[in-house]
One Martini backbone bead per residue (centre of mass of N, CA, C, O) as a GRO file, in nm:
protein
  271
    1MET     BB    1  -5.316  -2.099  12.136
    2GLY     BB    2  -5.460  -2.010  12.400
    3SER     BB    3  -5.552  -1.724  12.308
    4TYR     BB    4  -5.713  -1.818  12.056
    5VAL     BB    5  -5.920  -1.979  12.212
    6THR     BB    6  -6.022  -1.743  12.381
    7HIS     BB    7  -6.143  -1.585  12.149
    8ILE     BB    8  -6.348  -1.795  12.064
    9LEU     BB    9  -6.500  -1.828  12.332
   10ILE     BB   10  -6.600  -1.536  12.348
   11ILE     BB   11  -6.738  -1.520  12.074
   12ALA     BB   12  -6.931  -1.756  12.119
   13LEU     BB   13  -7.095  -1.610  12.341
   14THR     BB   14  -7.183  -1.385  12.142
   15LEU     BB   15  -7.289  -1.566  11.876
   16CYS     BB   16  -7.366  -1.877  11.903
   17ASN     BB   17  -7.591  -1.833  12.115
   18LEU     BB   18  -7.750  -1.547  12.074
   19SER     BB   19  -7.873  -1.465  12.375
   20ARG     BB   20  -7.606  -1.291  12.362
   21LEU     BB   21  -7.483  -0.944  12.369
   22LEU     BB   22  -7.206  -0.733  12.323
   23VAL     BB   23  -7.045  -0.440  12.421
   24VAL     BB   24  -6.764  -0.316  12.243
   25GLU     BB   25  -6.462  -0.208  12.190
   26SER     BB   26  -6.250  -0.103  11.974
   27ARG     BB   27  -6.063  -0.399  11.843
   28ILE     BB   28  -5.774  -0.603  11.775
   29THR     BB   29  -5.721  -0.953  11.713
   30SER     BB   30  -5.397  -1.167  11.655
   31GLY     BB   31  -5.306  -1.371  11.907
   32GLY     BB   32  -5.314  -1.209  12.143
   33SER     BB   33  -5.368  -1.051  12.410
   34PHE     BB   34  -5.676  -0.945  12.589
   35LYS     BB   35  -5.939  -0.697  12.648
   36THR     BB   36  -6.257  -0.667  12.738
   37MET     BB   37  -6.496  -0.399  12.691
   38SER     BB   38  -6.783  -0.484  12.851
   39LYS     BB   39  -7.148  -0.481  12.821
   40PRO     BB   40  -7.459  -0.558  12.876
   41SER     BB   41  -7.745  -0.578  12.635
   42MET     BB   42  -7.956  -0.641  12.883
   43SER     BB   43  -8.295  -0.759  12.989
   44ASN     BB   44  -8.383  -1.041  13.134
   45GLY     BB   45  -8.205  -1.187  12.894
   46GLU     BB   46  -8.264  -0.978  12.674
   47VAL     BB   47  -8.220  -0.847  12.371
   48GLU     BB   48  -8.147  -0.541  12.257
   49GLY     BB   49  -8.289  -0.534  11.977
   50THR     BB   50  -8.155  -0.610  11.655
   51ARG     BB   51  -8.034  -0.876  11.457
   52TRP     BB   52  -7.753  -0.871  11.229
   53ALA     BB   53  -7.626  -1.005  10.896
   54VAL     BB   54  -7.311  -1.041  10.711
   55LEU     BB   55  -7.236  -1.267  10.449
   56VAL     BB   56  -6.905  -1.339  10.298
   57ALA     BB   57  -6.798  -1.492   9.998
   58GLY     BB   58  -6.477  -1.403   9.833
   59SER     BB   59  -6.528  -1.642   9.615
   60TYR     BB   60  -6.449  -1.876   9.343
   61GLY     BB   61  -6.470  -2.192   9.282
   62TYR     BB   62  -6.403  -2.509   9.374
   63GLY     BB   63  -6.126  -2.458   9.518
   64ASN     BB   64  -6.318  -2.254   9.716
   65TYR     BB   65  -6.538  -2.415   9.882
   66ARG     BB   66  -6.486  -2.323  10.188
   67HIS     BB   67  -6.616  -2.035  10.184
   68GLN     BB   68  -6.911  -2.121  10.131
   69ALA     BB   69  -6.927  -2.320  10.366
   70ASP     BB   70  -6.886  -2.122  10.594
   71ILE     BB   71  -7.132  -1.935  10.525
   72CYS     BB   72  -7.347  -2.150  10.534
   73HIS     BB   73  -7.303  -2.228  10.823
   74ALA     BB   74  -7.353  -1.956  10.950
   75TYR     BB   75  -7.641  -1.939  10.874
   76GLN     BB   76  -7.743  -2.187  11.029
   77LEU     BB   77  -7.659  -2.073  11.312
   78LEU     BB   78  -7.829  -1.820  11.311
   79LYS     BB   79  -8.099  -1.939  11.243
   80ASN     BB   80  -8.099  -2.154  11.495
   81ASN     BB   81  -8.076  -1.862  11.681
   82GLY     BB   82  -8.323  -1.657  11.559
   83LEU     BB   83  -8.264  -1.548  11.290
   84LYS     BB   84  -8.378  -1.374  11.024
   85ASP     BB   85  -8.377  -1.345  10.689
   86ASP     BB   86  -8.425  -1.041  10.684
   87ASN     BB   87  -8.135  -1.009  10.869
   88ILE     BB   88  -7.985  -1.180  10.622
   89SER     BB   89  -7.694  -1.121  10.430
   90VAL     BB   90  -7.594  -1.305  10.120
   91PHE     BB   91  -7.264  -1.355   9.985
   92MET     BB   92  -7.249  -1.563   9.683
   93TYR     BB   93  -7.167  -1.703   9.380
   94ASP     BB   94  -7.300  -1.992   9.335
   95ASP     BB   95  -7.082  -2.245   9.213
   96ILE     BB   96  -7.077  -2.527   9.400
   97ALA     BB   97  -7.334  -2.713   9.446
   98PHE     BB   98  -7.353  -2.745   9.091
   99ASN     BB   99  -7.086  -2.849   9.034
  100VAL     BB  100  -6.925  -3.086   8.854
  101ASP     BB  101  -6.714  -3.149   9.109
  102ASN     BB  102  -6.948  -3.224   9.289
  103PRO     BB  103  -7.024  -3.519   9.459
  104ARG     BB  104  -7.284  -3.345   9.587
  105PRO     BB  105  -7.545  -3.236   9.449
  106GLY     BB  106  -7.672  -2.964   9.632
  107VAL     BB  107  -7.429  -2.986   9.825
  108ILE     BB  108  -7.284  -2.859  10.150
  109ILE     BB  109  -6.988  -2.897  10.341
  110ASN     BB  110  -6.782  -2.843  10.667
  111HIS     BB  111  -6.765  -3.146  10.721
  112PRO     BB  112  -6.696  -3.484  10.694
  113ASP     BB  113  -6.982  -3.534  10.882
  114GLY     BB  114  -7.166  -3.326  10.766
  115ASP     BB  115  -7.416  -3.144  10.686
  116ASP     BB  116  -7.616  -2.962  10.509
  117VAL     BB  117  -7.558  -2.594  10.449
  118TYR     BB  118  -7.727  -2.501  10.180
  119ASP     BB  119  -7.993  -2.533  10.284
  120GLY     BB  120  -8.186  -2.223  10.267
  121VAL     BB  121  -8.005  -2.028  10.154
  122PRO     BB  122  -7.988  -1.719  10.064
  123LYS     BB  123  -7.995  -1.535   9.742
  124ASP     BB  124  -7.905  -1.231   9.737
  125TYR     BB  125  -7.585  -1.236   9.634
  126THR     BB  126  -7.485  -1.323   9.309
  127GLY     BB  127  -7.243  -1.319   9.131
  128ASN     BB  128  -7.218  -0.994   9.014
  129ASP     BB  129  -7.369  -0.898   9.287
  130THR     BB  130  -7.077  -0.939   9.448
  131SER     BB  131  -7.015  -0.642   9.522
  132ILE     BB  132  -6.888  -0.359   9.668
  133ASN     BB  133  -7.129  -0.181   9.637
  134ASN     BB  134  -7.329  -0.368   9.768
  135LEU     BB  135  -7.189  -0.421  10.042
  136PHE     BB  136  -7.179  -0.118  10.140
  137ALA     BB  137  -7.486  -0.074  10.107
  138VAL     BB  138  -7.580  -0.281  10.308
  139ILE     BB  139  -7.438  -0.179  10.562
  140LEU     BB  140  -7.568   0.123  10.526
  141GLY     BB  141  -7.882   0.087  10.417
  142ASN     BB  142  -7.862   0.154  10.091
  143LYS     BB  143  -8.100   0.064   9.873
  144THR     BB  144  -8.047   0.260   9.618
  145ALA     BB  145  -7.738   0.142   9.571
  146VAL     BB  146  -7.847  -0.114   9.480
  147LYS     BB  147  -7.736  -0.373   9.229
  148GLY     BB  148  -7.935  -0.602   9.250
  149GLY     BB  149  -8.069  -0.859   9.382
  150SER     BB  150  -8.272  -0.841   9.670
  151GLY     BB  151  -8.230  -0.557   9.843
  152LYS     BB  152  -8.099  -0.631  10.097
  153VAL     BB  153  -8.058  -0.457  10.414
  154VAL     BB  154  -7.925  -0.279  10.685
  155ASN     BB  155  -8.201  -0.174  10.884
  156SER     BB  156  -8.088  -0.028  11.131
  157GLY     BB  157  -8.071   0.066  11.471
  158PRO     BB  158  -7.946   0.199  11.774
  159ASN     BB  159  -8.010  -0.100  11.922
  160ASP     BB  160  -7.835  -0.267  11.728
  161HIS     BB  161  -7.687  -0.576  11.589
  162ILE     BB  162  -7.371  -0.666  11.416
  163PHE     BB  163  -7.273  -0.917  11.182
  164PHE     BB  164  -6.946  -0.947  11.007
  165TYR     BB  165  -6.867  -1.214  10.761
  166TYR     BB  166  -6.547  -1.313  10.616
  167ALA     BB  167  -6.463  -1.539  10.339
  168GLY     BB  168  -6.123  -1.544  10.193
  169HIS     BB  169  -5.912  -1.332  10.015
  170GLY     BB  170  -5.582  -1.186  10.094
  171GLY     BB  171  -5.392  -0.896  10.182
  172ALA     BB  172  -5.237  -0.609  10.208
  173GLY     BB  173  -5.509  -0.417  10.287
  174ALA     BB  174  -5.687  -0.660  10.145
  175VAL     BB  175  -5.983  -0.787   9.975
  176LEU     BB  176  -6.186  -1.013   9.810
  177MET     BB  177  -6.415  -1.054   9.559
  178PRO     BB  178  -6.591  -1.250   9.330
  179THR     BB  179  -6.543  -1.004   9.108
  180ASP     BB  180  -6.223  -0.927   9.153
  181GLU     BB  181  -6.248  -0.725   9.368
  182GLU     BB  182  -6.094  -0.485   9.574
  183PHE     BB  183  -6.091  -0.416   9.918
  184TYR     BB  184  -6.000  -0.163  10.139
  185ALA     BB  185  -5.925  -0.056  10.443
  186LYS     BB  186  -6.009   0.238  10.413
  187ASP     BB  187  -6.291   0.186  10.304
  188LEU     BB  188  -6.400   0.025  10.536
  189ILE     BB  189  -6.349   0.236  10.763
  190ASP     BB  190  -6.535   0.449  10.631
  191VAL     BB  191  -6.792   0.288  10.652
  192LEU     BB  192  -6.785   0.245  10.962
  193LYS     BB  193  -6.805   0.542  11.031
  194THR     BB  194  -7.068   0.601  10.893
  195LYS     BB  195  -7.240   0.404  11.046
  196HIS     BB  196  -7.187   0.534  11.322
  197ALA     BB  197  -7.282   0.832  11.251
  198SER     BB  198  -7.585   0.734  11.199
  199GLY     BB  199  -7.697   0.557  11.456
  200THR     BB  200  -7.738   0.218  11.348
  201TYR     BB  201  -7.588   0.109  11.616
  202LYS     BB  202  -7.442  -0.049  11.903
  203SER     BB  203  -7.312  -0.327  11.776
  204MET     BB  204  -7.000  -0.481  11.640
  205VAL     BB  205  -6.906  -0.782  11.460
  206ILE     BB  206  -6.587  -0.890  11.318
  207TYR     BB  207  -6.511  -1.144  11.070
  208ARG     BB  208  -6.180  -1.248  10.935
  209GLU     BB  209  -6.109  -1.462  10.652
  210ALA     BB  210  -5.768  -1.419  10.585
  211CYS     BB  211  -5.500  -1.321  10.462
  212GLU     BB  212  -5.365  -1.055  10.635
  213SER     BB  213  -5.634  -0.947  10.797
  214GLY     BB  214  -5.516  -0.749  11.001
  215SER     BB  215  -5.457  -0.511  10.797
  216MET     BB  216  -5.765  -0.393  10.814
  217PHE     BB  217  -5.711  -0.283  11.139
  218GLU     BB  218  -5.432  -0.224  11.216
  219GLY     BB  219  -5.420   0.110  11.313
  220LEU     BB  220  -5.728   0.185  11.196
  221LEU     BB  221  -5.927   0.125  11.421
  222PRO     BB  222  -6.124   0.302  11.602
  223GLN     BB  223  -6.212   0.420  11.878
  224GLY     BB  224  -6.567   0.420  11.970
  225LEU     BB  225  -6.748   0.218  11.765
  226ASN     BB  226  -6.836  -0.062  11.871
  227ILE     BB  227  -6.596  -0.259  11.749
  228TYR     BB  228  -6.533  -0.615  11.704
  229ALA     BB  229  -6.228  -0.752  11.578
  230VAL     BB  230  -6.159  -1.070  11.406
  231THR     BB  231  -5.871  -1.262  11.296
  232ALA     BB  232  -5.698  -1.515  11.148
  233SER     BB  233  -5.473  -1.294  11.114
  234ASN     BB  234  -5.227  -1.100  11.069
  235ALA     BB  235  -5.058  -0.868  10.863
  236SER     BB  236  -4.826  -1.132  10.776
  237GLU     BB  237  -5.019  -1.389  10.765
  238ASN     BB  238  -5.167  -1.678  10.732
  239SER     BB  239  -5.429  -1.865  10.661
  240TRP     BB  240  -5.620  -2.183  10.704
  241GLU     BB  241  -5.699  -2.469  10.609
  242PHE     BB  242  -5.949  -2.749  10.624
  243TYR     BB  243  -6.021  -3.052  10.543
  244CYS     BB  244  -5.793  -3.188  10.363
  245PRO     BB  245  -5.624  -3.342  10.138
  246GLY     BB  246  -5.370  -3.519  10.316
  247SER     BB  247  -5.503  -3.461  10.584
  248TYR     BB  248  -5.585  -3.399  10.939
  249PRO     BB  249  -5.884  -3.437  10.876
  250PRO     BB  250  -6.034  -3.565  10.612
  251PRO     BB  251  -6.209  -3.584  10.363
  252PRO     BB  252  -6.395  -3.731  10.168
  253PRO     BB  253  -6.255  -3.907   9.901
  254GLU     BB  254  -6.437  -3.742   9.674
  255TYR     BB  255  -6.281  -3.501   9.779
  256LYS     BB  256  -6.062  -3.230   9.615
  257THR     BB  257  -6.113  -3.037   9.869
  258CYS     BB  258  -6.166  -2.801  10.095
  259LEU     BB  259  -6.414  -2.751  10.359
  260GLY     BB  260  -6.230  -2.538  10.543
  261ASP     BB  261  -6.145  -2.318  10.805
  262LEU     BB  262  -5.985  -2.284  11.099
  263PHE     BB  263  -6.108  -2.040  11.215
  264SER     BB  264  -6.406  -2.093  11.137
  265ILE     BB  265  -6.444  -2.381  11.275
  266SER     BB  266  -6.379  -2.291  11.566
  267TRP     BB  267  -6.667  -2.143  11.589
  268LEU     BB  268  -6.881  -2.319  11.442
  269GLU     BB  269  -6.809  -2.584  11.645
  270ASP     BB  270  -6.857  -2.402  11.913
  271ARG     BB  271  -7.143  -2.573  12.087
   0.00000   0.00000   0.00000
């Protein structure tokens, strides 16, 4: 657990504060010890370049409340730390806030005593627009390939920094999108290589919250891409829900679903 907490604290410095961003070598951490190979990309305390974020809730249905709650919370954190809506692309099915099972209509919480994290979240890609095609087009900044949604893409430049956060379901070498499509590790790595080859970012940080999420990167993510990937689990273990009925701490009694995920709340609440 000690090394896991170390990972969260280091990445919290990178993203939660958002006044600092590090350029790091491509490497994957999944619970073991590691060394960051980092150098500040700052001058006089200012971040060089523009900061971008792609936030993806990879599920649908009230039973998966936690994934959209994680993503909405991440949006609020990024927004409160200076990112503009124009630079944040949000993918979520958007069937939770006004779901008939939601005891607080129009409200999503990520902590038993938490505030509403749904308010103000951009509805960039919802419903069937949360497709793999749109996700990859957004990452690559390919506006013409986007089908539906807001059309917002990561129109980044060579000095820019990108945060890509996914919370959802996964298996060996794949994760799910809300459209029930799977995207595979090889496809993701190919997109990341293409993005790097285009020279349109300086550093990228990827968080992956899913079972067996380490399998998306372990032995696959090349060195030299300036991508730092952190996963909730290694290639063969589960990730875990949190704030669940019957567990401690529980959600408010009217909630019959989990409010968050252990990996995600560990960095979202670390401020």
